Amino acid sequence: MPPDGHKSHLNNLQVRPEAWRRLENIYSLANFGLEEIITAWIDVYLPEASLGLDDRDEDTGETLSIPCPGTDFDIAYQEERRPSDINRLAPWIDNLALMTVQRIIHLLHPNTHVWSFSLVEERDLDRKILRSYLWTVPEYVMEGLAEDDRKSIQYSSVIVAFQPPWVLSKQDIKEFANCRAFPPFRKPGNAFPTPLNSTHRIWAKIFDMCVAKNTPWFVLTSYTHWTFGMFSTGWTAAFISGVYEYSASSPTIAECLTFWIASAMRIARVLQYPKVCEEPPSSQTPSTVYDAMAQSPEAALALALLDQNTAA
């Protein structure tokens, strides 16, 4: 493992500059009370008392799997093998954080029972150092939907990308979350495209994954550290949280992830900003308020808080 403050220098993702990659600006959510928003939403919508339901769903096998010492919830500790590669890291992500959040969402909103996290199986050049889970509905459900309904499902889906902590070190994920601009593509000619640095390669990879699935919502984690983000409607801007350690509290990782999934599905509407004009052609800038953060992040997030207060 790299020492604190050092990058791993192992994050050699196979991506290069591309003309179609439209990302330009990246805005931080860390300084706009995101933790307070998450905690307030959790306090209002997640009950403190038991719902009188089992932790485990016997039909699906999903269960609340993160122990809660000092509470009335008796959740057994699940011991996972020490991961030596990305395939052995996957159960840590799935069987702890993802399964718990999936069970929470299903308990709170039973009509979401068809939604789940599934490991994305694709022949990707980088699959030895980066893989992902996708929160979505099964393919057989998608196949029976009209095009507009399919797009709605995609827009409500969430990609959870993960890398081993010896590849995505604390410093790597901090630099990812602190990045504020993505370099423009330069056509070959007098000046050749500048190779992407490791931070920009991660952003490029996440961007490509989200565009391929047509979902703006994403999470990046090494299990030991987590960050939560989304892209604008026109894919020209991104918004990213700070970096949270696996042992974070107020909010916890489970609370952050539950809120992020709920936001993508419009269960939590705190981050669902209203349209301010007609949707422009794809060649123009996006038109939602969180796209307008490129002009005024403070105003856009103030509208989000206003929307939260109005809904309360």
GROMACS .gro file of C-alpha atoms in nm:
model
  312
    1MET     CA    1   0.000   0.000   0.000
    2PRO     CA    2   0.133   0.349  -0.082
    3PRO     CA    3   0.214   0.560   0.226
    4ASP     CA    4  -0.019   0.850   0.311
    5GLY     CA    5   0.020   1.143   0.076
    6HIS     CA    6   0.159   0.929  -0.207
    7LYS     CA    7  -0.003   0.815  -0.529
    8SER     CA    8   0.016   0.449  -0.621
    9HIS     CA    9   0.157   0.502  -0.974
   10LEU     CA   10  -0.028   0.181  -1.065
   11ASN     CA   11  -0.342   0.345  -1.204
   12ASN     CA   12  -0.246   0.289  -1.566
   13LEU     CA   13  -0.591   0.300  -1.721
   14GLN     CA   14  -0.598   0.246  -2.098
   15VAL     CA   15  -0.767   0.569  -2.202
   16ARG     CA   16  -0.652   0.851  -2.427
   17PRO     CA   17  -0.782   1.193  -2.531
   18GLU     CA   18  -1.095   1.172  -2.747
   19ALA     CA   19  -1.280   1.442  -2.941
   20TRP     CA   20  -1.622   1.315  -2.828
   21ARG     CA   21  -1.542   1.339  -2.456
   22ARG     CA   22  -1.729   1.660  -2.369
   23LEU     CA   23  -1.640   1.703  -2.002
   24GLU     CA   24  -1.496   2.046  -1.925
   25ASN     CA   25  -1.560   2.165  -1.569
   26ILE     CA   26  -1.579   1.977  -1.240
   27TYR     CA   27  -1.743   2.134  -0.935
   28SER     CA   28  -1.708   2.037  -0.572
   29LEU     CA   29  -2.010   1.960  -0.356
   30ALA     CA   30  -1.791   1.943  -0.046
   31ASN     CA   31  -1.826   2.308   0.057
   32PHE     CA   32  -2.202   2.342   0.009
   33GLY     CA   33  -2.337   2.152   0.306
   34LEU     CA   34  -2.373   1.814   0.133
   35GLU     CA   35  -2.314   1.629   0.461
   36GLU     CA   36  -2.587   1.833   0.630
   37ILE     CA   37  -2.826   1.765   0.341
   38ILE     CA   38  -2.761   1.390   0.359
   39THR     CA   39  -2.792   1.377   0.737
   40ALA     CA   40  -3.114   1.581   0.733
   41TRP     CA   41  -3.268   1.355   0.468
   42ILE     CA   42  -3.167   1.043   0.661
   43ASP     CA   43  -3.317   1.184   0.982
   44VAL     CA   44  -3.649   1.254   0.810
   45TYR     CA   45  -3.692   0.951   0.586
   46LEU     CA   46  -3.512   0.662   0.758
   47PRO     CA   47  -3.696   0.545   1.072
   48GLU     CA   48  -3.502   0.504   1.395
   49ALA     CA   49  -3.731   0.228   1.522
   50SER     CA   50  -3.756  -0.119   1.374
   51LEU     CA   51  -4.005  -0.168   1.091
   52GLY     CA   52  -4.087  -0.510   1.231
   53LEU     CA   53  -3.941  -0.678   0.924
   54ASP     CA   54  -3.658  -0.929   0.903
   55ASP     CA   55  -3.309  -0.805   0.822
   56ARG     CA   56  -3.289  -1.081   0.562
   57ASP     CA   57  -3.518  -1.138   0.266
   58GLU     CA   58  -3.547  -1.516   0.246
   59ASP     CA   59  -3.659  -1.506  -0.117
   60THR     CA   60  -3.363  -1.307  -0.250
   61GLY     CA   61  -3.100  -1.364   0.018
   62GLU     CA   62  -3.030  -0.992   0.051
   63THR     CA   63  -2.981  -0.870   0.405
   64LEU     CA   64  -2.864  -0.583   0.620
   65SER     CA   65  -2.499  -0.680   0.651
   66ILE     CA   66  -2.317  -0.394   0.826
   67PRO     CA   67  -2.301  -0.446   1.205
   68CYS     CA   68  -2.436  -0.163   1.421
   69PRO     CA   69  -2.273  -0.190   1.767
   70GLY     CA   70  -2.456  -0.009   2.045
   71THR     CA   71  -2.797  -0.029   1.876
   72ASP     CA   72  -3.098  -0.259   1.894
   73PHE     CA   73  -3.010  -0.409   1.556
   74ASP     CA   74  -2.838  -0.746   1.590
   75ILE     CA   75  -2.646  -0.779   1.264
   76ALA     CA   76  -2.377  -1.044   1.253
   77TYR     CA   77  -2.027  -0.952   1.140
   78GLN     CA   78  -1.943  -1.091   0.796
   79GLU     CA   79  -1.582  -1.189   0.758
   80GLU     CA   80  -1.440  -1.156   0.408
   81ARG     CA   81  -1.106  -1.285   0.283
   82ARG     CA   82  -0.826  -1.032   0.259
   83PRO     CA   83  -0.836  -0.918  -0.105
   84SER     CA   84  -0.528  -0.985  -0.315
   85ASP     CA   85  -0.674  -0.872  -0.648
   86ILE     CA   86  -0.977  -0.686  -0.778
   87ASN     CA   87  -1.188  -1.002  -0.803
   88ARG     CA   88  -1.145  -1.067  -0.431
   89LEU     CA   89  -1.217  -0.703  -0.353
   90ALA     CA   90  -1.558  -0.726  -0.524
   91PRO     CA   91  -1.727  -0.921  -0.238
   92TRP     CA   92  -1.617  -0.655   0.010
   93ILE     CA   93  -1.799  -0.393  -0.195
   94ASP     CA   94  -2.101  -0.611  -0.272
   95ASN     CA   95  -2.165  -0.807   0.047
   96LEU     CA   96  -2.126  -0.515   0.284
   97ALA     CA   97  -2.210  -0.167   0.155
   98LEU     CA   98  -2.410  -0.252  -0.158
   99MET     CA   99  -2.621  -0.531  -0.009
  100THR     CA  100  -2.705  -0.322   0.296
  101VAL     CA  101  -2.810  -0.022   0.087
  102GLN     CA  102  -3.009  -0.242  -0.153
  103ARG     CA  103  -3.197  -0.391   0.142
  104ILE     CA  104  -3.262  -0.045   0.290
  105ILE     CA  105  -3.405   0.087  -0.037
  106HIS     CA  106  -3.624  -0.222  -0.078
  107LEU     CA  107  -3.753  -0.198   0.280
  108LEU     CA  108  -3.838   0.171   0.246
  109HIS     CA  109  -3.981   0.144  -0.106
  110PRO     CA  110  -4.103  -0.211  -0.180
  111ASN     CA  111  -4.196  -0.107  -0.535
  112THR     CA  112  -3.821  -0.091  -0.611
  113HIS     CA  113  -3.776  -0.464  -0.546
  114VAL     CA  114  -3.680  -0.532  -0.908
  115TRP     CA  115  -3.383  -0.293  -0.879
  116SER     CA  116  -3.050  -0.435  -0.764
  117PHE     CA  117  -2.673  -0.405  -0.786
  118SER     CA  118  -2.509  -0.635  -1.038
  119LEU     CA  119  -2.145  -0.675  -1.132
  120VAL     CA  120  -2.085  -0.543  -1.482
  121GLU     CA  121  -1.935  -0.819  -1.695
  122GLU     CA  122  -1.757  -0.664  -1.990
  123ARG     CA  123  -1.435  -0.741  -2.173
  124ASP     CA  124  -1.260  -0.422  -2.077
  125LEU     CA  125  -0.888  -0.357  -2.114
  126ASP     CA  126  -0.878  -0.224  -1.758
  127ARG     CA  127  -1.082  -0.494  -1.585
  128LYS     CA  128  -0.780  -0.603  -1.376
  129ILE     CA  129  -0.760  -0.264  -1.206
  130LEU     CA  130  -1.112  -0.118  -1.240
  131ARG     CA  131  -1.453  -0.282  -1.234
  132SER     CA  132  -1.804  -0.166  -1.154
  133TYR     CA  133  -2.143  -0.254  -1.016
  134LEU     CA  134  -2.457  -0.109  -1.172
  135TRP     CA  135  -2.774  -0.024  -0.981
  136THR     CA  136  -3.049  -0.092  -1.233
  137VAL     CA  137  -3.325  -0.333  -1.334
  138PRO     CA  138  -3.267  -0.671  -1.504
  139GLU     CA  139  -3.223  -0.677  -1.879
  140TYR     CA  140  -3.545  -0.873  -1.930
  141VAL     CA  141  -3.734  -0.583  -1.773
  142MET     CA  142  -3.555  -0.331  -1.995
  143GLU     CA  143  -3.637  -0.532  -2.307
  144GLY     CA  144  -4.010  -0.493  -2.247
  145LEU     CA  145  -4.002  -0.115  -2.206
  146ALA     CA  146  -4.066   0.166  -2.451
  147GLU     CA  147  -3.766   0.378  -2.545
  148ASP     CA  148  -3.859   0.669  -2.317
  149ASP     CA  149  -3.906   0.432  -2.024
  150ARG     CA  150  -3.570   0.271  -2.095
  151LYS     CA  151  -3.404   0.611  -2.089
  152SER     CA  152  -3.575   0.694  -1.761
  153ILE     CA  153  -3.442   0.372  -1.607
  154GLN     CA  154  -3.093   0.446  -1.737
  155TYR     CA  155  -3.101   0.799  -1.599
  156SER     CA  156  -3.198   0.661  -1.257
  157SER     CA  157  -2.923   0.399  -1.257
  158VAL     CA  158  -2.596   0.439  -1.067
  159ILE     CA  159  -2.248   0.313  -1.151
  160VAL     CA  160  -2.032   0.210  -0.855
  161ALA     CA  161  -1.678   0.190  -0.993
  162PHE     CA  162  -1.413   0.035  -0.772
  163GLN     CA  163  -1.038  -0.016  -0.770
  164PRO     CA  164  -0.815  -0.189  -0.516
  165PRO     CA  165  -0.670   0.050  -0.255
  166TRP     CA  166  -0.318  -0.033  -0.369
  167VAL     CA  167  -0.417   0.102  -0.713
  168LEU     CA  168  -0.651   0.384  -0.607
  169SER     CA  169  -0.464   0.517  -0.304
  170LYS     CA  170  -0.601   0.780  -0.068
  171GLN     CA  171  -0.397   1.042  -0.253
  172ASP     CA  172  -0.525   0.920  -0.591
  173ILE     CA  173  -0.891   0.949  -0.493
  174LYS     CA  174  -0.829   1.285  -0.321
  175GLU     CA  175  -0.674   1.423  -0.640
  176PHE     CA  176  -0.968   1.283  -0.837
  177ALA     CA  177  -1.217   1.462  -0.609
  178ASN     CA  178  -1.009   1.782  -0.608
  179CYS     CA  179  -0.979   1.798  -0.989
  180ARG     CA  180  -1.163   2.104  -1.124
  181ALA     CA  181  -1.115   2.085  -1.502
  182PHE     CA  182  -1.075   1.825  -1.773
  183PRO     CA  183  -0.827   1.907  -2.051
  184PRO     CA  184  -0.977   1.991  -2.392
  185PHE     CA  185  -0.910   1.767  -2.688
  186ARG     CA  186  -0.657   1.900  -2.936
  187LYS     CA  187  -0.675   1.777  -3.293
  188PRO     CA  188  -0.351   1.632  -3.430
  189GLY     CA  189  -0.159   1.890  -3.626
  190ASN     CA  190   0.097   2.135  -3.503
  191ALA     CA  191   0.015   2.026  -3.149
  192PHE     CA  192  -0.063   1.664  -3.071
  193PRO     CA  193  -0.310   1.571  -2.798
  194THR     CA  194  -0.142   1.587  -2.459
  195PRO     CA  195  -0.148   1.248  -2.283
  196LEU     CA  196  -0.385   1.240  -1.989
  197ASN     CA  197  -0.236   1.228  -1.641
  198SER     CA  198  -0.353   0.959  -1.399
  199THR     CA  199  -0.625   1.178  -1.243
  200HIS     CA  200  -0.766   1.275  -1.581
  201ARG     CA  201  -0.753   0.911  -1.694
  202ILE     CA  202  -0.980   0.815  -1.404
  203TRP     CA  203  -1.220   1.097  -1.494
  204ALA     CA  204  -1.212   0.989  -1.858
  205LYS     CA  205  -1.284   0.628  -1.762
  206ILE     CA  206  -1.575   0.720  -1.534
  207PHE     CA  207  -1.714   0.954  -1.802
  208ASP     CA  208  -1.696   0.682  -2.067
  209MET     CA  209  -1.863   0.426  -1.839
  210CYS     CA  210  -2.147   0.663  -1.754
  211VAL     CA  211  -2.203   0.767  -2.116
  212ALA     CA  212  -2.206   0.401  -2.225
  213LYS     CA  213  -2.482   0.327  -1.971
  214ASN     CA  214  -2.652   0.666  -2.025
  215THR     CA  215  -2.649   0.735  -1.652
  216PRO     CA  216  -2.504   1.053  -1.498
  217TRP     CA  217  -2.479   0.911  -1.144
  218PHE     CA  218  -2.164   0.743  -1.019
  219VAL     CA  219  -1.961   0.640  -0.716
  220LEU     CA  220  -1.587   0.575  -0.706
  221THR     CA  221  -1.439   0.368  -0.426
  222SER     CA  222  -1.141   0.163  -0.314
  223TYR     CA  223  -1.358   0.033  -0.027
  224THR     CA  224  -1.134   0.224   0.215
  225HIS     CA  225  -1.232   0.558   0.057
  226TRP     CA  226  -1.546   0.673  -0.127
  227THR     CA  227  -1.657   0.970  -0.335
  228PHE     CA  228  -1.995   1.041  -0.498
  229GLY     CA  229  -2.058   1.227  -0.822
  230MET     CA  230  -2.286   1.304  -1.115
  231PHE     CA  231  -2.262   1.454  -1.462
  232SER     CA  232  -2.476   1.730  -1.606
  233THR     CA  233  -2.745   1.661  -1.864
  234GLY     CA  234  -2.519   1.777  -2.147
  235TRP     CA  235  -2.215   1.589  -2.010
  236THR     CA  236  -2.004   1.908  -2.005
  237ALA     CA  237  -1.986   1.941  -1.626
  238ALA     CA  238  -1.947   1.708  -1.330
  239PHE     CA  239  -2.015   1.746  -0.959
  240ILE     CA  240  -1.820   1.556  -0.697
  241SER     CA  241  -1.833   1.516  -0.322
  242GLY     CA  242  -1.540   1.510  -0.086
  243VAL     CA  243  -1.362   1.187   0.000
  244TYR     CA  244  -1.511   0.975   0.281
  245GLU     CA  245  -1.327   0.704   0.471
  246TYR     CA  246  -1.498   0.367   0.514
  247SER     CA  247  -1.536   0.441   0.886
  248ALA     CA  248  -1.697   0.784   0.833
  249SER     CA  249  -1.985   0.891   1.055
  250SER     CA  250  -2.253   1.162   1.024
  251PRO     CA  251  -2.301   1.063   0.750
  252THR     CA  252  -2.178   0.706   0.720
  253ILE     CA  253  -2.089   0.544   0.388
  254ALA     CA  254  -2.416   0.349   0.398
  255GLU     CA  255  -2.608   0.674   0.453
  256CYS     CA  256  -2.424   0.853   0.171
  257LEU     CA  257  -2.480   0.565  -0.068
  258THR     CA  258  -2.847   0.531   0.027
  259PHE     CA  259  -2.896   0.903  -0.033
  260TRP     CA  260  -2.713   0.887  -0.368
  261ILE     CA  261  -2.923   0.595  -0.491
  262ALA     CA  262  -3.241   0.766  -0.368
  263SER     CA  263  -3.140   1.089  -0.544
  264ALA     CA  264  -3.082   0.909  -0.874
  265MET     CA  265  -3.424   0.742  -0.844
  266ARG     CA  266  -3.598   1.069  -0.746
  267ILE     CA  267  -3.685   0.922  -0.406
  268ALA     CA  268  -3.476   1.197  -0.253
  269ARG     CA  269  -3.541   1.514  -0.451
  270VAL     CA  270  -3.286   1.736  -0.283
  271LEU     CA  271  -3.053   1.715  -0.581
  272GLN     CA  272  -3.324   1.713  -0.849
  273TYR     CA  273  -3.294   2.067  -0.975
  274PRO     CA  274  -3.577   2.215  -1.186
  275LYS     CA  275  -3.541   2.297  -1.553
  276VAL     CA  276  -3.489   2.667  -1.619
  277CYS     CA  277  -3.555   2.667  -1.994
  278GLU     CA  278  -3.632   2.437  -2.282
  279GLU     CA  279  -3.381   2.158  -2.337
  280PRO     CA  280  -3.130   2.283  -2.598
  281PRO     CA  281  -2.985   2.084  -2.885
  282SER     CA  282  -2.707   1.850  -2.775
  283SER     CA  283  -2.450   2.082  -2.933
  284GLN     CA  284  -2.541   2.357  -2.687
  285THR     CA  285  -2.485   2.389  -2.314
  286PRO     CA  286  -2.714   2.195  -2.078
  287SER     CA  287  -3.020   2.362  -1.931
  288THR     CA  288  -3.082   2.233  -1.579
  289VAL     CA  289  -2.989   2.431  -1.274
  290TYR     CA  290  -2.707   2.198  -1.184
  291ASP     CA  291  -2.569   2.249  -1.536
  292ALA     CA  292  -2.593   2.620  -1.464
  293MET     CA  293  -2.350   2.564  -1.177
  294ALA     CA  294  -2.085   2.636  -1.437
  295GLN     CA  295  -2.201   2.997  -1.407
  296SER     CA  296  -2.301   3.010  -1.040
  297PRO     CA  297  -2.250   2.704  -0.817
  298GLU     CA  298  -2.367   2.896  -0.511
  299ALA     CA  299  -2.699   2.995  -0.669
  300ALA     CA  300  -2.769   2.645  -0.797
  301LEU     CA  301  -2.705   2.478  -0.465
  302ALA     CA  302  -2.908   2.746  -0.289
  303LEU     CA  303  -3.197   2.644  -0.513
  304ALA     CA  304  -3.139   2.284  -0.410
  305LEU     CA  305  -3.164   2.378  -0.044
  306LEU     CA  306  -3.475   2.585  -0.118
  307ASP     CA  307  -3.627   2.284  -0.292
  308GLN     CA  308  -3.550   2.071   0.015
  309ASN     CA  309  -3.708   2.322   0.252
  310THR     CA  310  -4.016   2.356   0.031
  311ALA     CA  311  -4.064   1.980   0.020
  312ALA     CA  312  -4.026   1.939   0.396
   0.00000   0.00000   0.00000
